[in-house]
Coordinates of C-alpha atoms and ligand atoms in Angstrom, one line a residue:
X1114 CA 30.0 -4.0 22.9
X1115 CA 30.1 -4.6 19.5
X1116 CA 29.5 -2.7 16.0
X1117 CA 27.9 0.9 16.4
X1118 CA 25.5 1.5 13.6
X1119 CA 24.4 5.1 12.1
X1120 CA 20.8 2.9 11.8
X1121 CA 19.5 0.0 13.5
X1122 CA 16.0 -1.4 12.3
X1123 CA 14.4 -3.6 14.5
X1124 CA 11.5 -6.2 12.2
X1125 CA 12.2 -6.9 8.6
X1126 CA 8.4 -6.7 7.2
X1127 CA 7.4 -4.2 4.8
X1128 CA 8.3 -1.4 7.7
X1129 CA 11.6 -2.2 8.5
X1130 CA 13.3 -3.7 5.0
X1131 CA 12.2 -1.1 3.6
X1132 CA 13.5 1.6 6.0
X1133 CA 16.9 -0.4 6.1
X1134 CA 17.6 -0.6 2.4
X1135 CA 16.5 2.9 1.9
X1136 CA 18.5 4.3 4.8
X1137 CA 22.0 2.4 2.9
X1138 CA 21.0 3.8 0.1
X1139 CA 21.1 7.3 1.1
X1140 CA 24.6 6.0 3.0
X1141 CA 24.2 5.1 6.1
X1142 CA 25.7 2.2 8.1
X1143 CA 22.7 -0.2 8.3
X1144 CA 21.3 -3.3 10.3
X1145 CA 18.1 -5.1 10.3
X1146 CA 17.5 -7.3 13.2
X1147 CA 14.8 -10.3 12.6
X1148 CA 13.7 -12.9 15.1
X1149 CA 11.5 -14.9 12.6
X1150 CA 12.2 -18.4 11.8
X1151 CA 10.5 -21.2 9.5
X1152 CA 9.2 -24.6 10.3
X1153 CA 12.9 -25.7 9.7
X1154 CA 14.7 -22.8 12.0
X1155 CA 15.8 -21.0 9.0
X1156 CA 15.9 -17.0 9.1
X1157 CA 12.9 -15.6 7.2
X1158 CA 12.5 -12.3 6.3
X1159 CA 9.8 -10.2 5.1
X1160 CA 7.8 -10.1 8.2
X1161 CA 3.4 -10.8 8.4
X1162 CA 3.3 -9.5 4.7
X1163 CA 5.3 -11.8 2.9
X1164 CA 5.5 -15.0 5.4
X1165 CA 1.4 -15.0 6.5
X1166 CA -0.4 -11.9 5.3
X1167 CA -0.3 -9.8 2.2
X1168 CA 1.4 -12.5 -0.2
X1169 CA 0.1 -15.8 0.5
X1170 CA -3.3 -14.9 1.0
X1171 CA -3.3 -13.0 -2.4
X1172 CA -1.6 -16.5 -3.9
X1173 CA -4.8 -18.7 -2.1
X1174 CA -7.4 -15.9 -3.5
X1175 CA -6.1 -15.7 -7.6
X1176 CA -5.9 -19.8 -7.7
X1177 CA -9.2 -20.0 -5.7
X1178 CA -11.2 -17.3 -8.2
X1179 CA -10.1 -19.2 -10.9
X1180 CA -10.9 -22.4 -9.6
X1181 CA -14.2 -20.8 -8.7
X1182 CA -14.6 -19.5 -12.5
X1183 CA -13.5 -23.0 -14.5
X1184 CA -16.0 -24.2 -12.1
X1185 CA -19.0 -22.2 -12.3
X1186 CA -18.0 -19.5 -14.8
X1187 CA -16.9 -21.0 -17.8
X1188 CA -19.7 -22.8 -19.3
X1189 CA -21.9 -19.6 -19.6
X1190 CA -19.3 -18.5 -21.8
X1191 CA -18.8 -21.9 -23.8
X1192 CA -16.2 -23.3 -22.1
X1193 CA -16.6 -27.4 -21.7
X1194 CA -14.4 -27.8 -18.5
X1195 CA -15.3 -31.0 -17.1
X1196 CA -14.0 -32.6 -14.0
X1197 CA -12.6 -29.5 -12.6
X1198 CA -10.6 -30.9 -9.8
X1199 CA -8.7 -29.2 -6.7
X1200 CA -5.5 -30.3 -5.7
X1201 CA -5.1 -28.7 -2.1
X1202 CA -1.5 -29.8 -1.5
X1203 CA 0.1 -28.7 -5.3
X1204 CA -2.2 -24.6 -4.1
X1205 CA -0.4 -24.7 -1.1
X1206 CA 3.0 -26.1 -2.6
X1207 CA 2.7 -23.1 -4.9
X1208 CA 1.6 -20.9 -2.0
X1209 CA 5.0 -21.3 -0.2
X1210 CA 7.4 -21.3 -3.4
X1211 CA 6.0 -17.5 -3.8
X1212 CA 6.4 -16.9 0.0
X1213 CA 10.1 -18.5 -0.3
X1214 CA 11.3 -16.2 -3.2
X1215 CA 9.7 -13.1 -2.2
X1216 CA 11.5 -13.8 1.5
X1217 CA 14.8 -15.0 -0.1
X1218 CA 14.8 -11.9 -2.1
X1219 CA 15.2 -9.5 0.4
X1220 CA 18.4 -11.1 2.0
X1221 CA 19.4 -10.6 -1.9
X1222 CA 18.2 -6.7 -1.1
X1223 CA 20.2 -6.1 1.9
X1224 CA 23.0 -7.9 -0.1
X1225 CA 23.0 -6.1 -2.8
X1226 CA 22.5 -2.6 -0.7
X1227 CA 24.9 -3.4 2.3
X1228 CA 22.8 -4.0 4.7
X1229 CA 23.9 -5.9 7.6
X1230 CA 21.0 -8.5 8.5
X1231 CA 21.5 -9.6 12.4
X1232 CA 19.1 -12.9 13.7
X1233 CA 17.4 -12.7 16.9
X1234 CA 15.3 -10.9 19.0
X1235 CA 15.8 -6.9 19.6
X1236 CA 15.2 -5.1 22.8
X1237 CA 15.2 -1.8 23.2
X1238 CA 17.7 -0.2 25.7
X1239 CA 18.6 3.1 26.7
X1240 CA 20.5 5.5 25.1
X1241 CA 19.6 3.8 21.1
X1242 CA 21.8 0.6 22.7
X1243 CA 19.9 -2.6 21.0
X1244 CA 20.3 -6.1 22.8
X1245 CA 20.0 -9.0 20.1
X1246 CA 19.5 -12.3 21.7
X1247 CA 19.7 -14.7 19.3
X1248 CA 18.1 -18.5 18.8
X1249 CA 20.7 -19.8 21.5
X1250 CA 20.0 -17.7 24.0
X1251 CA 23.4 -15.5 22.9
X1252 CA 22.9 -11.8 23.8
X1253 CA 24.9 -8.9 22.0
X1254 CA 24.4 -5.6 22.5
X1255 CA 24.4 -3.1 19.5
X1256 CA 24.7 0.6 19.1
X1257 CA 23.2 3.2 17.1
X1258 CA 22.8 6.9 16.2
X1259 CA 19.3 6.2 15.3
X1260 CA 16.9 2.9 15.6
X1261 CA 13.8 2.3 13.9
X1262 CA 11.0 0.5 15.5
X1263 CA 9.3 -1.8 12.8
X1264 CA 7.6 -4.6 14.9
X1265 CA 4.3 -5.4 13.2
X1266 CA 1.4 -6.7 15.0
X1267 CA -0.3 -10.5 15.7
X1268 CA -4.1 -11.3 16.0
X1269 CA -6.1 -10.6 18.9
X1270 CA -7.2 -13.3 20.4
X1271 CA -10.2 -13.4 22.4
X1272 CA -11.1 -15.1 25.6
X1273 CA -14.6 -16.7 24.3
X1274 CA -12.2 -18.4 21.3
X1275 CA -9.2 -19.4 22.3
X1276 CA -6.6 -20.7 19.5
X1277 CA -6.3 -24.1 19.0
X1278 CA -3.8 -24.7 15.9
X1279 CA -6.7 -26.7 14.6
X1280 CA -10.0 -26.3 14.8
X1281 CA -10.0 -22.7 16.0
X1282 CA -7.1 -20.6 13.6
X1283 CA -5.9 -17.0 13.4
X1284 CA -5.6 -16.1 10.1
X1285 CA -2.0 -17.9 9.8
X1286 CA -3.6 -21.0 10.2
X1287 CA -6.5 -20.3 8.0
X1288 CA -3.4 -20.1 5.1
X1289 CA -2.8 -23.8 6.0
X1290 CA -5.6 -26.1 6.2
X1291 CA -4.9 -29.3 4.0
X1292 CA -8.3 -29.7 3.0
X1293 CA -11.7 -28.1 2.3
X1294 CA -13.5 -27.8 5.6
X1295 CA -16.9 -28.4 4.7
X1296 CA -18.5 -26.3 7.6
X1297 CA -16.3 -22.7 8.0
X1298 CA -17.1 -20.1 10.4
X1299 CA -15.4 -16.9 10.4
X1300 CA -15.6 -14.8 13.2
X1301 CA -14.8 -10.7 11.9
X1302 CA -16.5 -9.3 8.3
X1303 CA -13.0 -7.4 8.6
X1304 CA -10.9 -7.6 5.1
X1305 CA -8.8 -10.7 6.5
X1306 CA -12.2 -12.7 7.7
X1307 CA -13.7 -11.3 4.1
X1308 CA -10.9 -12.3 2.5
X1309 CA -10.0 -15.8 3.9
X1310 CA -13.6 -16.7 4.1
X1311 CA -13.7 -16.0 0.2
X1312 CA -10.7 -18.6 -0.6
X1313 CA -12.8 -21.3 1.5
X1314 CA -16.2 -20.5 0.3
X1315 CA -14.7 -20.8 -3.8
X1316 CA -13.1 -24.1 -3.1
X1317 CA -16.5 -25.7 -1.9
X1318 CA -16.8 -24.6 2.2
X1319 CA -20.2 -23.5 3.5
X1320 CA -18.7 -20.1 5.1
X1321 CA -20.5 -18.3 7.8
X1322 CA -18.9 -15.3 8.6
X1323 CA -20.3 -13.5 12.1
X1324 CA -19.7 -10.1 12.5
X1325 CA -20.4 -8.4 15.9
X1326 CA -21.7 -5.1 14.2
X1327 CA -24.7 -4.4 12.9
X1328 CA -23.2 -2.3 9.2
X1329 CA -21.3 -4.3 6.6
X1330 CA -18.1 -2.5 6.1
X1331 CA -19.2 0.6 8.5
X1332 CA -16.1 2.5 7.8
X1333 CA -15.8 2.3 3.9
X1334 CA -18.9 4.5 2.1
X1335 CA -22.0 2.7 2.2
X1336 CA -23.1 2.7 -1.3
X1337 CA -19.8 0.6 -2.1
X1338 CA -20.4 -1.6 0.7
X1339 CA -24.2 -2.4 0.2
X1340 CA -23.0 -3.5 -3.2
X1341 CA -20.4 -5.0 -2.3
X1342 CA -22.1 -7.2 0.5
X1343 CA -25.2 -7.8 -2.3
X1344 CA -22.4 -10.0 -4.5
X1345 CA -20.7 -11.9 -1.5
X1346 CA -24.5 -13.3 -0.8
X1347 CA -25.3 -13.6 -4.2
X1348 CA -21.8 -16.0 -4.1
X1349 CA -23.2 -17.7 -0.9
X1350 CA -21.2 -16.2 1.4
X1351 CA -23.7 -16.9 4.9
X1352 CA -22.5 -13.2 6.6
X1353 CA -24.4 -12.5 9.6
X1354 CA -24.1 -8.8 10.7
X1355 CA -25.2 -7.7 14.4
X1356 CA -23.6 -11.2 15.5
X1357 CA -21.5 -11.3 18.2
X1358 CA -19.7 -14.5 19.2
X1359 CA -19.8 -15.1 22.9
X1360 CA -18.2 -18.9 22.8
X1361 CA -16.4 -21.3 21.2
X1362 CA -15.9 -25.1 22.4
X1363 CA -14.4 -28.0 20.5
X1364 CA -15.9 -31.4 21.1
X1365 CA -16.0 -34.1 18.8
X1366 CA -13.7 -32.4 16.2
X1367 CA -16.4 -30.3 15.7
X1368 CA -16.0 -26.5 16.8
X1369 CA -19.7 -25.4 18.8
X1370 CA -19.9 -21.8 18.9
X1371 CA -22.2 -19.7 20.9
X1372 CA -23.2 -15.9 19.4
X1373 CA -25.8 -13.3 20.4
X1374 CA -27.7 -11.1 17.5
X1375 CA -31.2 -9.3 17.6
X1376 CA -33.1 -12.9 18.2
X1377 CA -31.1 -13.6 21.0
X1378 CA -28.7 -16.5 22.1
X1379 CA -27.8 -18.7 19.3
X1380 CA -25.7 -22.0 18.0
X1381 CA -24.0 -23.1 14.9
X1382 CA -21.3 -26.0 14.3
X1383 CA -18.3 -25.2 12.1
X1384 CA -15.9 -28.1 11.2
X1385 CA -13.3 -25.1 11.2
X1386 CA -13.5 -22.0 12.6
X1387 CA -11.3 -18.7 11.8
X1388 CA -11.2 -16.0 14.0
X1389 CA -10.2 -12.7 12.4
X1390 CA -11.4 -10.0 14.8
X1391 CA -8.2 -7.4 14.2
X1392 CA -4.5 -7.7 14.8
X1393 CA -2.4 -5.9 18.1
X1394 CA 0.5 -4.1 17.8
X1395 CA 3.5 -6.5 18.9
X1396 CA 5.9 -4.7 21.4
X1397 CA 6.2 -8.1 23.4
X1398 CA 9.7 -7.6 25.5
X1399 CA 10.4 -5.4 23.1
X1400 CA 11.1 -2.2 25.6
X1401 CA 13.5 -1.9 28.7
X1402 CA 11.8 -0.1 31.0
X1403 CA 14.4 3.1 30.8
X1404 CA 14.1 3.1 27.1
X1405 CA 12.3 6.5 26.9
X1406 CA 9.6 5.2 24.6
X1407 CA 5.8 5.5 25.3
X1408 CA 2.9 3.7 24.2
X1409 CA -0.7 5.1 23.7
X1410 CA -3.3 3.8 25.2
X1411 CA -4.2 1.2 23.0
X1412 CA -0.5 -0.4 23.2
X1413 CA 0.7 1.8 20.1
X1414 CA 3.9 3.0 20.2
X1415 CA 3.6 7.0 20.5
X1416 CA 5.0 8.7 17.3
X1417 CA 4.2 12.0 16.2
X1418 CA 3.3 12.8 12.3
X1419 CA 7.0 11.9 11.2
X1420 CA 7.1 8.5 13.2
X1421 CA 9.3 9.9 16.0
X1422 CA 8.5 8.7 19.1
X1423 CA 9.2 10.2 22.6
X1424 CA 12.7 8.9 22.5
X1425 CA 15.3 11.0 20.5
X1426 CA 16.7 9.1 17.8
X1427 CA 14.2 7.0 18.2
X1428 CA 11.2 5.9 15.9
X1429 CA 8.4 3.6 14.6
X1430 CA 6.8 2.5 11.8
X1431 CA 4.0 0.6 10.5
X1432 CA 1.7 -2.2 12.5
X1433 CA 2.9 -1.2 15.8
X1434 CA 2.1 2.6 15.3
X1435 CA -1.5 4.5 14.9
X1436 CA -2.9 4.4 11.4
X1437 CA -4.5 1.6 9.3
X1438 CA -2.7 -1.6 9.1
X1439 CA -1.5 -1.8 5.7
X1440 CA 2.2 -3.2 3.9
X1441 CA 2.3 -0.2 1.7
X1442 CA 1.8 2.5 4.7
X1443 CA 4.3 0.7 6.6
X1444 CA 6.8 0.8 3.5
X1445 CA 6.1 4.5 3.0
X1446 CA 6.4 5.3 6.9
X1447 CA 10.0 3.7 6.5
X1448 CA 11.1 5.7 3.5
X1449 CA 10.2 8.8 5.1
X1450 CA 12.0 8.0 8.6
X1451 CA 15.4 7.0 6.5
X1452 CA 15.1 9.9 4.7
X1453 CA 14.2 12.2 7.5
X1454 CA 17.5 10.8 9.5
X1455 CA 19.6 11.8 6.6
X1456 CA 18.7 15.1 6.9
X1457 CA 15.8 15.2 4.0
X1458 CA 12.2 16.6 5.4
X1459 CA 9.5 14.2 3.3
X1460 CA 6.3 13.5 4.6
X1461 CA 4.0 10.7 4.3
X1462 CA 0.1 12.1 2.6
X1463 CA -2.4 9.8 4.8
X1464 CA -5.1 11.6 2.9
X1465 CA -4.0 9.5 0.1
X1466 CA -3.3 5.9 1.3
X1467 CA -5.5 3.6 -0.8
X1468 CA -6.9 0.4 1.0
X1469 CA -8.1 -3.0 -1.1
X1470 CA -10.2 -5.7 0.2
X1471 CA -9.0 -8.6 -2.2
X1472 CA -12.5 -10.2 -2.6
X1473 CA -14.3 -10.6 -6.0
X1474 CA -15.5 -8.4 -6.8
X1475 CA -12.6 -6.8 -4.8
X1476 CA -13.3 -3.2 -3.4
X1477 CA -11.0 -0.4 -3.0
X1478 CA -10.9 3.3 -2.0
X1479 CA -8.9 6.0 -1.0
X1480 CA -9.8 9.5 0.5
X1481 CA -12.8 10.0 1.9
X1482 CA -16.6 8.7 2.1
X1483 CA -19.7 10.6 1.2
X1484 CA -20.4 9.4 5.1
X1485 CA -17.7 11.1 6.2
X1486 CA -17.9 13.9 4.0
X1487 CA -21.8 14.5 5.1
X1488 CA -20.5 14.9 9.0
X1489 CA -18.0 17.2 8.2
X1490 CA -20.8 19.6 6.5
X1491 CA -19.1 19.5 3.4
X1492 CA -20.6 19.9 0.1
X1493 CA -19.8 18.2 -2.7
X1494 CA -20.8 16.3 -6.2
X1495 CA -20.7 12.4 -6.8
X1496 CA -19.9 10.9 -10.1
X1497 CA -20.6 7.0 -10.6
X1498 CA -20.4 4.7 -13.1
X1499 CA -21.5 0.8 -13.3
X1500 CA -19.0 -2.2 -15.2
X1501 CA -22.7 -3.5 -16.4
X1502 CA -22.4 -0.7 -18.5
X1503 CA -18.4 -1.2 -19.6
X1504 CA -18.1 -3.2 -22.8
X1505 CA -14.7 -4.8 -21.1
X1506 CA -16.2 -5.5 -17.9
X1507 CA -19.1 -7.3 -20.0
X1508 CA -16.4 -9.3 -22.5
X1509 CA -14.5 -10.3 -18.9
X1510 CA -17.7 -12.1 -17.1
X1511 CA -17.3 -9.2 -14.7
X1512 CA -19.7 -6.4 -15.2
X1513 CA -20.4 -6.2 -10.8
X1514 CA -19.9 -3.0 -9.5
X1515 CA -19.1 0.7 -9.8
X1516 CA -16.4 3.5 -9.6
X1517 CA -17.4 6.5 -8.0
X1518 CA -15.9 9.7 -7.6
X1519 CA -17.0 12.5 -4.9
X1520 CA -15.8 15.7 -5.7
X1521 CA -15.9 19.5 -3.6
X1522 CA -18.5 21.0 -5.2
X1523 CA -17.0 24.3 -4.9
X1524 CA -13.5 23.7 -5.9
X1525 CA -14.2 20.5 -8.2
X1526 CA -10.9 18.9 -6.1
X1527 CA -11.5 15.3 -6.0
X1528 CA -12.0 14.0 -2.4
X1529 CA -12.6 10.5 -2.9
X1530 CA -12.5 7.7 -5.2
X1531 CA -14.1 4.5 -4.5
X1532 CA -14.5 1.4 -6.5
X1533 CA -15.9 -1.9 -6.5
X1534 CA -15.7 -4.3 -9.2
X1535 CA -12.9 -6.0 -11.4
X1536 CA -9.2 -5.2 -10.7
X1537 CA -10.5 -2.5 -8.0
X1538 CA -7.3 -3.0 -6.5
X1539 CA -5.7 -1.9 -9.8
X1540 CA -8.4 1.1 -11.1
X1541 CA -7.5 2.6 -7.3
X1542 CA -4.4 4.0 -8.2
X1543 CA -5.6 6.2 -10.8
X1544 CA -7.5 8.0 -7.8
X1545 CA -4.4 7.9 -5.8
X1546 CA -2.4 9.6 -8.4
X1547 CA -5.4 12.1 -9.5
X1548 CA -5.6 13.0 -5.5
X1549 CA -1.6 13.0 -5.1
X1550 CA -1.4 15.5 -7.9
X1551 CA -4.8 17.4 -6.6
X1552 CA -6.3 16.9 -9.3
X1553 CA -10.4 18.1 -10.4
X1554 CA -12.8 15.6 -10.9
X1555 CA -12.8 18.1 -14.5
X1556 CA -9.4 17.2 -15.0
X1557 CA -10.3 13.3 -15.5
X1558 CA -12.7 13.8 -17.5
X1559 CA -10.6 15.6 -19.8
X1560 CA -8.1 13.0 -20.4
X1561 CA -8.3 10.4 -23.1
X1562 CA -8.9 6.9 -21.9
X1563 CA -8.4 3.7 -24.0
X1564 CA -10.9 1.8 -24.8
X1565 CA -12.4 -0.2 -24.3
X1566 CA -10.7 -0.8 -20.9
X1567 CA -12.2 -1.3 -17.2
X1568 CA -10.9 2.0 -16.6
X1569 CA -12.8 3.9 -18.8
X1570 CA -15.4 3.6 -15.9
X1571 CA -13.3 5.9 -14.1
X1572 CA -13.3 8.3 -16.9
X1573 CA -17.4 8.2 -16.8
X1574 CA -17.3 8.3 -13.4
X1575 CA -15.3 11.9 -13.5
X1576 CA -17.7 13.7 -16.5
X1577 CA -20.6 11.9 -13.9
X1578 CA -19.6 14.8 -11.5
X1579 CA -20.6 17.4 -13.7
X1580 CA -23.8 15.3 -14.9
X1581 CA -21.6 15.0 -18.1
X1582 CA -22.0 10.8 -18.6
X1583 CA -21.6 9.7 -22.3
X1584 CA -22.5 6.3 -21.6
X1585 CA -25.3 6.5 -18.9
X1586 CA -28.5 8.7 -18.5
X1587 CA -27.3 11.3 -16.0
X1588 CA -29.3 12.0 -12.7
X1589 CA -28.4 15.7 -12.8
X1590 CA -28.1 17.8 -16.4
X1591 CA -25.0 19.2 -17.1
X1592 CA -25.0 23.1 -16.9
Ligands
LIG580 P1 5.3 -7.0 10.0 O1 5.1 -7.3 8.6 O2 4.4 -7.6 11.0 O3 6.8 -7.2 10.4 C1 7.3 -7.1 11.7 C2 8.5 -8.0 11.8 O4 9.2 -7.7 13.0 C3 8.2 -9.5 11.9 O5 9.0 -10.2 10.9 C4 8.6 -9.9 13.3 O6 9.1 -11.2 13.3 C5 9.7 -8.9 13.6 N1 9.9 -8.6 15.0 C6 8.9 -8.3 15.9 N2 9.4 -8.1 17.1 C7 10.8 -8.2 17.0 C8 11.9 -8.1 17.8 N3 11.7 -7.7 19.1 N4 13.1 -8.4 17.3 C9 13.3 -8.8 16.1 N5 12.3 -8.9 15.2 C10 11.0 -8.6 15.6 N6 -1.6 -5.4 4.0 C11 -1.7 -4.9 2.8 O7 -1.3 -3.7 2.6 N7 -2.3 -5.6 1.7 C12 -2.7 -6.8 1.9 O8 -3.2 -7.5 0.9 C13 -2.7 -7.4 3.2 N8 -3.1 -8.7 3.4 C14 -3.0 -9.2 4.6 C15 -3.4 -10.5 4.8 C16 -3.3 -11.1 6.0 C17 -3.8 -12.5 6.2 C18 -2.7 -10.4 7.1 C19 -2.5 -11.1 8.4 C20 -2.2 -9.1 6.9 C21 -2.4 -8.5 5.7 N9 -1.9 -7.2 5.5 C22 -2.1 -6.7 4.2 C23 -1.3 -6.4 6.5 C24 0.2 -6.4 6.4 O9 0.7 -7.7 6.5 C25 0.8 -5.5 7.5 O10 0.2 -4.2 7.5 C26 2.3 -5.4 7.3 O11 2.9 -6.6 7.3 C27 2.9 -4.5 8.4 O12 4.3 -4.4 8.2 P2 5.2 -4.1 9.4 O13 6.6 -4.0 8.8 O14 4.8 -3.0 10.2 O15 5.1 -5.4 10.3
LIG581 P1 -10.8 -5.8 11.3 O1 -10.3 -5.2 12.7 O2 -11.1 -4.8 10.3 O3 -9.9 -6.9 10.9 O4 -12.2 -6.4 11.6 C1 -12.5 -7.3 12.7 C2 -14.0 -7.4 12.9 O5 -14.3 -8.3 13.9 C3 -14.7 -6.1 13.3 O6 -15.6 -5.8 12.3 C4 -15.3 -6.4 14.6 O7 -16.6 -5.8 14.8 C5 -15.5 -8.0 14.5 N1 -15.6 -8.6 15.9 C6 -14.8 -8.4 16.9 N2 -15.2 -9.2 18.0 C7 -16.2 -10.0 17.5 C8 -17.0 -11.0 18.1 N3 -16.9 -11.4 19.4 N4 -18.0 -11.5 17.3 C9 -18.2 -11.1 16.0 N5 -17.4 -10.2 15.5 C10 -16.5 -9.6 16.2

């Protein structure tokens, strides 16, 4: 037996780092065990965010858009750029020196905060004991008052597509090709097949995406996404809804796959093919079977509302537990557990998580949809507001899209904020503070916005509710 631990976080993505260096912060003896190695066996941390999600992918979208703009959107605004050339190799060199200093900068974290970072693989005994085998095949077995579950999850993989490494990728692989692929399919109009199908499709690919339903975003509210999906066309993105894949062979370096929509059985040939149907919660040998934690049916670990699960002292955060899949829920799911074991009672608001797909335009939301909204029997008034009409939006080349704001119509209490357009990703969080604070829709439109900024769209947006617009003829007359 070795060290015992007041905290032992198992994963170093977003969940766990997080957890850990809060956790020593508030002073508590802390490890983070990691099992993840690079191509050279060196100990990465930072998990799927930094190593092959959230990070690189946002480094392979911003060179890709403004490939995409020297390209195609310069000249309209009297820019000669001729020759515009891609250099794959120097995008991906860059790619990985962001990935390398964003994951060498959390050992610097758990440096600089005490935290004790342990390689290897964690299982899960009884009684909070934690087995570390490490890259040798050594097993030590730690001890804790507490241990913190932070696992993340891996693509699904489906039977009809198996993953080759080459011609059929997950969405780590998609992060990797060394050139263009002039064919792409992309199997899942999710944000990760949106999002890596938009990096292909702006450095020359002819992308196909197939998507087994039959609604473009169907979860996200549907005025957003019709406009949303209206732009990806207009940018030749090929997305087929109501398309479901049923087989995928390779032969001849050439990837054959087989999908059923309203016509019937179909065929299309992709030099590359990306399958991005969702991600699984990873709990691979992860448990002894006397640990005392359960999963839910869906191979979640069980928690309840403060990420306890069924075994005491025990708990879980991000990926591998219920609730969307997203870095910055996983982050705040591990504040709140670090805090909770020393003694503090937060609580994480999932009313008020935002969500971005990083597209161009990019779309983002948080709260609720006038879908939603609608089968709840709730009544309520929408405010919305187009960039065509923003004089920034229009001086940017980027006047796509809208904000919108739905609003109780009784109480005025702002119960969702949704936006596509420029910097979506960055207009979001004046929705999430306005919700966080419980703010009116009123209450936006009485504060002073600078102009002219994309963001007075979201002031417009709020005197919209009230039929109050400035800047646009309003559909109902304000009272
Ligand atoms: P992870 O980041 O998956 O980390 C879990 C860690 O645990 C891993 O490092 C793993 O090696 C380690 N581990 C697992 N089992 C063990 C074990 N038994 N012992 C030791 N170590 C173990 N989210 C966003 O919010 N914004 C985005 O823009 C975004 N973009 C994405 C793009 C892509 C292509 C992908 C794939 C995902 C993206 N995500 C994004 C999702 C985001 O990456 C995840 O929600 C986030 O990483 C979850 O954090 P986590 O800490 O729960 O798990
Ligand atoms: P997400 O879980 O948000 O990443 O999205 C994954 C998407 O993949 C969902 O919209 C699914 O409908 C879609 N999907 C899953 N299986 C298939 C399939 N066999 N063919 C086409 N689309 C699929």
């Amino acid at each position: 037996m070795s060290d015992k631990y007041d905290v032992i976080v198992i994963g170093a993505g977003p969940g766990g780092y997080v957890a850990a260096i809060k956790a020593a912060q508030l002073g508590l003896k802390t490890a983070c065990i990691e099992s993840w190695t690079d191509k050279e066996g060196k100990h990465r941390l930072g998990g799927t965010c930094l190593n092959v999600g959230c990070i690189p992918s946002k480094a392979l979208l911003e060179i890709s858009h403004k490939y995409e703009e020297a390209h195609h959107g310069f000249a309209d605004q009297g820019i000669i750029a001729k020759d515009v050339k891609m250099d794959i190799g120097k995008m991906m060199e860059r790619k990985e020196g962001i990935v390398n200093q964003l994951t060498g900068g959390i050992g610097g974290l758990f440096k600089a905060n005490g935290v004790t970072s342990i390689q290897g693989h964690g299982k899960l005994l009884a009684n909070r004991k934690v087995e570390v085998t490490d890259k040798d095949g050594k097993a030590t077995t730690y001890e804790a008052d507490n241990v913190i579950i932070a696992t993340g999850s891996k693509p699904i993989q489906i039977p009809p597509a198996p993953f080759d490494g080459e011609h059929i990728v997950d969405s780590e692989g998609a992060l990797e090709f060394t050139e263009v692929p002039k064919r792409l399919g992309v199997i899942g109009a999710g944000i990760i097949g949106l999002e890596l199908g938009s990096v292909w499709a702006r450095l020359g690919a002819e992308v196909t995406v197939l998507e087994a339903v039959d609604t473009f975003l169907p979860t996200i509210d549907q005025q957003i996404a019709k406009d949303a999906l209206k732009q990806f066309q207009k940018q030749g993105l090929n997305i087929v809804l109501g398309a479901r894949m049923t087989g995928a062979e390779v032969k001849r370096k050439l990837v054959n796959v087989s999908y059923e929509d309203s016509n019937g059985k179909q065929e299309a040939k992709f030099d590359k093919l990306i399958v991005a149907v969702g991600r699984r919660p990873y709990t691979d040998n992860l448990l002894s079977e006397d640990s005392g934690v359960q999963m839910d049916e869906r191979g979640f670990i069980f928690v309840d509302d403060n990420c306890k699960t069924e075994a005491p002292g025990v708990w879980a955060v991000g990926d591998v537990v219920r609730g969307p899949m997203l870095a910055h829920k996983a982050s705040e799911e591990g504040v709140m557990v670090a805090e909770r074991i020393a003694g503090h009672k937060p609580q994480v608001n999932y009313d008020c998580i935002p969500n971005v797909v990083y597209t161009f335009p990019e779309v983002a939301w948080v709260g609720k949809t006038e879908e939603q909204l609608k089968a709840e029997g709730e009544e309520y008034n929408v405010g919305t507001f187009p960039f065509a009409a923003n004089g920034r939006a229009m001086a940017a080349n980027s006047a796509t899209g809208m904000v919108k704001i739905i609003a109780d119509a009784k109480t005025d209490r702002i119960l969702g904020f949704h936006v596509v357009g420029p910097q979506a990703s960055e207009i979001v969080a004046q929705g999430v503070i306005a919700m966080e604070f419980g703010s009116s829709a009123e209450d936006l439109a009485l504060t002073c916005f600078a102009h002219p900024t994309l963001s007075e769209s979201v002031h417009e947006a709020a005197l919209g509710v009230a039929g109050g617009a400035i800047h646009i003829a309003n559909r109902k007359k304000k009272k």
